[in-house]
CSV table of C-alpha atoms in Angstrom, one decimal:
chain,number,residue,atom,x,y,z
A,1,GLN,CA,14.6,10.3,5.1
A,2,VAL,CA,11.8,10.9,2.6
A,3,GLN,CA,8.5,11.8,4.2
A,4,LEU,CA,5.1,12.3,2.6
A,5,GLN,CA,2.1,14.3,3.8
A,6,GLU,CA,-1.4,14.4,2.3
A,7,SER,CA,-3.5,17.6,2.4
A,8,GLY,CA,-7.0,18.5,1.2
A,9,PRO,CA,-10.6,18.5,2.3
A,10,GLY,CA,-11.8,15.8,4.5
A,11,LEU,CA,-15.4,16.1,3.4
A,12,VAL,CA,-16.6,16.1,-0.2
A,13,LYS,CA,-20.2,16.3,-1.4
A,14,PRO,CA,-21.6,13.6,-3.7
A,15,SER,CA,-21.0,14.2,-7.4
A,16,GLN,CA,-18.2,16.7,-6.7
A,17,THR,CA,-14.4,16.3,-7.1
A,18,LEU,CA,-12.1,15.0,-4.4
A,19,SER,CA,-8.7,16.8,-4.6
A,20,LEU,CA,-5.7,15.9,-2.5
A,21,THR,CA,-2.1,16.9,-2.6
A,22,CYS,CA,1.0,15.0,-1.4
A,23,SER,CA,4.0,17.0,-0.3
A,24,VAL,CA,7.3,15.2,-0.4
A,25,SER,CA,10.1,16.2,2.0
A,26,GLY,CA,13.6,14.8,2.6
A,27,GLY,CA,14.1,14.0,-1.0
A,28,SER,CA,13.3,15.0,-4.6
A,29,ILE,CA,10.4,13.7,-6.6
A,30,ALA,CA,12.6,14.1,-9.7
A,31,GLY,CA,15.4,11.7,-10.3
A,32,GLY,CA,14.0,8.3,-11.3
A,33,GLY,CA,13.9,4.9,-9.7
A,34,PHE,CA,10.6,5.6,-8.1
A,35,PHE,CA,7.0,6.3,-9.0
A,36,TRP,CA,4.6,8.2,-6.8
A,37,SER,CA,1.4,6.4,-5.9
A,38,TRP,CA,-2.0,6.9,-4.4
A,39,ILE,CA,-3.7,4.1,-2.5
A,40,ARG,CA,-7.0,4.1,-0.6
A,41,GLN,CA,-8.3,2.1,2.3
A,42,HIS,CA,-12.0,1.6,2.7
A,43,PRO,CA,-13.5,1.4,6.2
A,44,GLY,CA,-13.6,-2.3,5.9
A,45,LYS,CA,-9.8,-2.2,5.8
A,46,ALA,CA,-9.2,-3.4,2.2
A,47,LEU,CA,-6.5,-1.5,0.3
A,48,GLU,CA,-7.0,-0.4,-3.3
A,49,TYR,CA,-4.3,0.9,-5.6
A,50,ILE,CA,-5.6,4.0,-7.4
A,51,GLY,CA,-2.6,4.8,-9.6
A,52,HIS,CA,0.7,6.5,-9.9
A,53,ILE,CA,2.8,9.0,-11.7
A,54,TYR,CA,6.5,9.2,-12.7
A,55,ASP,CA,8.5,12.4,-12.4
A,56,ILE,CA,8.3,12.9,-16.1
A,57,GLY,CA,4.5,12.9,-15.9
A,58,SER,CA,3.6,9.5,-17.3
A,59,THR,CA,0.7,8.0,-15.4
A,60,TYR,CA,-1.1,4.7,-14.7
A,61,TYR,CA,-4.6,4.5,-13.4
A,62,ASN,CA,-6.5,1.5,-12.0
A,63,PRO,CA,-9.0,0.5,-14.7
A,64,SER,CA,-11.8,0.5,-12.2
A,65,LEU,CA,-11.2,4.2,-11.5
A,66,LYS,CA,-9.6,5.4,-14.7
A,67,SER,CA,-12.6,7.3,-16.1
A,68,ARG,CA,-12.7,9.5,-13.0
A,69,VAL,CA,-9.0,9.9,-11.9
A,70,THR,CA,-6.3,12.3,-12.7
A,71,ILE,CA,-2.8,12.3,-11.1
A,72,SER,CA,-0.5,15.1,-11.7
A,73,VAL,CA,3.0,16.2,-10.5
A,74,ASP,CA,4.6,19.5,-9.8
A,75,THR,CA,8.3,18.8,-9.5
A,76,SER,CA,9.1,22.5,-8.7
A,77,GLN,CA,6.9,22.2,-5.6
A,78,ASN,CA,8.0,18.6,-4.9
A,79,GLN,CA,4.3,17.6,-4.8
A,80,PHE,CA,1.9,15.4,-6.7
A,81,SER,CA,-1.9,15.4,-6.6
A,82,LEU,CA,-5.0,13.3,-7.0
A,83,LYS,CA,-8.3,14.3,-8.4
A,84,LEU,CA,-11.3,11.9,-8.3
A,85,ARG,CA,-14.4,13.2,-10.1
A,86,SER,CA,-18.1,12.5,-9.5
A,87,VAL,CA,-17.6,10.9,-6.1
A,88,THR,CA,-20.1,8.8,-4.3
A,89,ALA,CA,-20.3,7.4,-0.8
A,90,ALA,CA,-18.3,4.4,-2.1
A,91,ASP,CA,-15.3,6.7,-2.4
A,92,THR,CA,-15.3,7.3,1.4
A,93,ALA,CA,-11.9,6.0,2.5
A,94,VAL,CA,-8.5,6.9,3.9
A,95,TYR,CA,-6.3,8.1,1.0
A,96,TYR,CA,-2.6,7.5,1.2
A,97,CYS,CA,0.1,8.9,-0.9
A,98,ALA,CA,3.3,6.9,-1.1
A,99,ARG,CA,6.6,6.4,-2.9
A,100,THR,CA,7.0,3.1,-4.9
A,101,ARG,CA,10.5,1.8,-5.5
A,102,ASP,CA,10.6,0.8,-9.1
A,103,TYR,CA,13.3,-1.9,-9.1
A,104,SER,CA,12.4,-3.8,-12.3
A,105,ASN,CA,9.4,-4.9,-14.3
A,106,TYR,CA,7.8,-6.9,-11.5
A,107,ILE,CA,9.8,-5.9,-8.5
A,108,ASN,CA,8.6,-2.9,-6.7
A,109,TRP,CA,7.5,-2.0,-3.2
A,110,ILE,CA,5.7,0.8,-1.4
A,111,ASP,CA,7.9,2.7,1.1
A,112,PRO,CA,7.3,5.1,2.7
A,113,TRP,CA,3.6,5.9,2.9
A,114,GLY,CA,2.1,9.2,4.0
A,115,GLN,CA,0.1,9.2,7.2
A,116,GLY,CA,-3.2,9.1,5.3
A,117,LYS,CA,-6.1,11.5,4.8
A,118,PRO,CA,-9.6,10.4,5.8
A,119,VAL,CA,-12.1,11.6,3.2
A,120,THR,CA,-15.9,11.3,3.7
A,121,VAL,CA,-18.3,11.7,0.9
A,122,SER,CA,-21.5,13.0,2.3
A,123,SER,CA,-24.0,15.9,1.7
B,1,ASP,CA,-7.1,-9.0,-11.7
B,2,ILE,CA,-5.0,-11.3,-9.4
B,3,GLN,CA,-6.9,-12.0,-6.2
B,4,MET,CA,-4.9,-12.3,-3.0
B,5,THR,CA,-6.5,-14.2,-0.1
B,6,GLN,CA,-5.1,-14.0,3.4
B,7,SER,CA,-5.8,-16.4,6.2
B,8,PRO,CA,-6.8,-16.3,8.9
B,9,SER,CA,-8.5,-12.9,8.8
B,10,SER,CA,-7.7,-12.5,12.5
B,11,LEU,CA,-5.9,-14.4,15.2
B,12,SER,CA,-5.2,-14.1,18.8
B,13,ALA,CA,-1.8,-14.9,20.2
B,14,SER,CA,0.4,-14.3,23.2
B,15,VAL,CA,3.7,-12.6,23.6
B,16,GLY,CA,6.4,-15.1,22.6
B,17,ASP,CA,4.2,-17.1,20.3
B,18,ARG,CA,5.3,-18.1,16.8
B,19,VAL,CA,2.7,-16.7,14.4
B,20,THR,CA,2.2,-17.7,10.8
B,21,ILE,CA,0.0,-15.8,8.3
B,22,THR,CA,-0.8,-17.2,4.9
B,23,CYS,CA,-1.4,-15.3,1.6
B,24,ARG,CA,-2.6,-17.2,-1.5
B,25,ALA,CA,-2.6,-15.8,-5.0
B,26,SER,CA,-5.3,-16.7,-7.6
B,27,GLN,CA,-2.5,-17.4,-10.1
B,28,SER,CA,1.2,-17.9,-9.9
B,29,ILE,CA,3.1,-14.7,-9.1
B,30,SER,CA,6.6,-16.2,-8.8
B,31,THR,CA,8.1,-14.4,-5.7
B,32,TYR,CA,6.6,-10.9,-6.5
B,33,LEU,CA,5.0,-10.5,-3.1
B,34,ASN,CA,5.4,-7.9,-0.4
B,35,TRP,CA,4.3,-7.8,3.3
B,36,TYR,CA,3.2,-4.7,5.2
B,37,GLN,CA,2.3,-4.1,8.9
B,38,GLN,CA,-0.3,-1.6,9.8
B,39,LYS,CA,-1.0,-0.4,13.4
B,40,PRO,CA,-4.3,1.3,14.2
B,41,GLY,CA,-4.6,4.9,12.8
B,42,LYS,CA,-1.2,4.6,11.1
B,43,ALA,CA,0.0,4.0,7.6
B,44,PRO,CA,1.2,0.6,6.4
B,45,LYS,CA,4.9,-0.1,6.9
B,46,LEU,CA,7.0,-2.3,4.6
B,47,LEU,CA,8.3,-5.4,6.2
B,48,ILE,CA,9.4,-7.8,3.5
B,49,TYR,CA,9.7,-7.5,-0.3
B,50,VAL,CA,10.2,-10.1,-3.0
B,51,ALA,CA,8.7,-12.7,-0.7
B,52,SER,CA,11.6,-13.1,1.6
B,53,THR,CA,13.9,-10.0,1.7
B,54,LEU,CA,13.7,-8.1,5.0
B,55,GLN,CA,13.4,-4.4,4.7
B,56,SER,CA,16.2,-2.5,6.4
B,57,GLY,CA,15.4,-1.9,10.1
B,58,VAL,CA,12.8,-4.6,10.4
B,59,PRO,CA,13.5,-7.1,13.3
B,60,SER,CA,14.8,-10.5,12.2
B,61,ARG,CA,11.9,-12.2,14.0
B,62,PHE,CA,10.0,-11.4,10.9
B,63,SER,CA,10.5,-13.7,7.9
B,64,GLY,CA,8.7,-14.5,4.7
B,65,SER,CA,8.7,-17.5,2.4
B,66,GLY,CA,6.9,-18.9,-0.6
B,67,SER,CA,6.7,-18.8,-4.3
B,68,GLY,CA,4.1,-19.4,-7.0
B,69,THR,CA,0.7,-19.1,-5.3
B,70,ASP,CA,1.4,-19.7,-1.6
B,71,PHE,CA,3.3,-17.4,0.8
B,72,THR,CA,3.8,-17.1,4.5
B,73,LEU,CA,4.8,-14.4,6.9
B,74,THR,CA,6.2,-15.8,10.2
B,75,ILE,CA,6.8,-13.9,13.4
B,76,SER,CA,9.1,-15.9,15.6
B,77,GLY,CA,8.6,-14.7,19.1
B,78,LEU,CA,5.7,-12.2,19.0
B,79,GLN,CA,6.4,-9.0,20.8
B,80,PRO,CA,3.9,-6.5,22.2
B,81,GLU,CA,4.7,-4.0,19.4
B,82,ASP,CA,3.8,-6.7,16.8
B,83,PHE,CA,0.1,-6.6,17.5
B,84,ALA,CA,-1.2,-5.1,14.2
B,85,THR,CA,-2.8,-5.9,10.9
B,86,TYR,CA,-0.7,-7.5,8.2
B,87,PHE,CA,-1.2,-7.2,4.5
B,88,CYS,CA,0.3,-9.0,1.5
B,89,GLN,CA,0.6,-7.3,-1.9
B,90,GLN,CA,1.4,-8.9,-5.3
B,91,THR,CA,3.4,-7.0,-7.9
B,92,TYR,CA,3.4,-9.6,-10.6
B,93,SER,CA,0.7,-7.8,-12.5
B,94,THR,CA,2.4,-4.4,-12.1
B,95,PRO,CA,1.2,-1.7,-12.7
B,96,LEU,CA,-2.1,-3.1,-11.4
B,97,VAL,CA,-0.9,-4.3,-8.0
B,98,THR,CA,-3.4,-5.8,-5.5
B,99,PHE,CA,-3.5,-6.5,-1.8
B,100,GLY,CA,-4.8,-9.2,0.4
B,101,GLY,CA,-7.7,-8.4,2.8
B,102,GLY,CA,-5.4,-8.3,5.9
B,103,THR,CA,-4.8,-10.4,9.0
B,104,LYS,CA,-5.4,-8.8,12.4
B,105,VAL,CA,-3.1,-10.1,15.1
B,106,ASP,CA,-4.4,-9.3,18.6
B,107,ILE,CA,-3.7,-10.2,22.1
B,108,LYS,CA,-5.0,-13.5,23.5
């Protein structure tokens, strides 16, 4: 079955760029029916949807983060990536990549999730 | 944004208990609601989608119901492996989906 794995630095300095990559195995990113998502979970346990990308490259970003976020995809490597610029301590969280089943306009669900990458923003 | 409010935020229960968790949306979301289970240090796992459809492989003791603004997740006969945190997620405002704050179920 499809598995996802996040990779990247676990410590980022304030004002710098957080960069994470999600490697997908057991299935292809290309092919439709899904979009590829980033979600984060702050230490207080709340989940926040960051955004997603389709295999053709179209993206959606949460308006609260849109000015700082870029999600890209590399179908040849079966990976997608997250960049979050100008980070602050408020960006400290566990970052998850995940596959979202895109069933219809309103019907979608997140499954599976990667194991999560803890990222701390600190000098 | 559609706000999702879960209650209670935590509860204590015993093995075998029937547990009910509630999720309320700030506006009607039809049945566009999913439930996830998260164990400590692990990623969330999909339990139920579209309010009441059980994900493949999820035990039948889990069930979901509701529509509009009020939803429930019920665990009928709590098992030791069910002690975890449960989240709801609305997809009515896709692409901007939002999650509830979570309900932690621990051992009484």
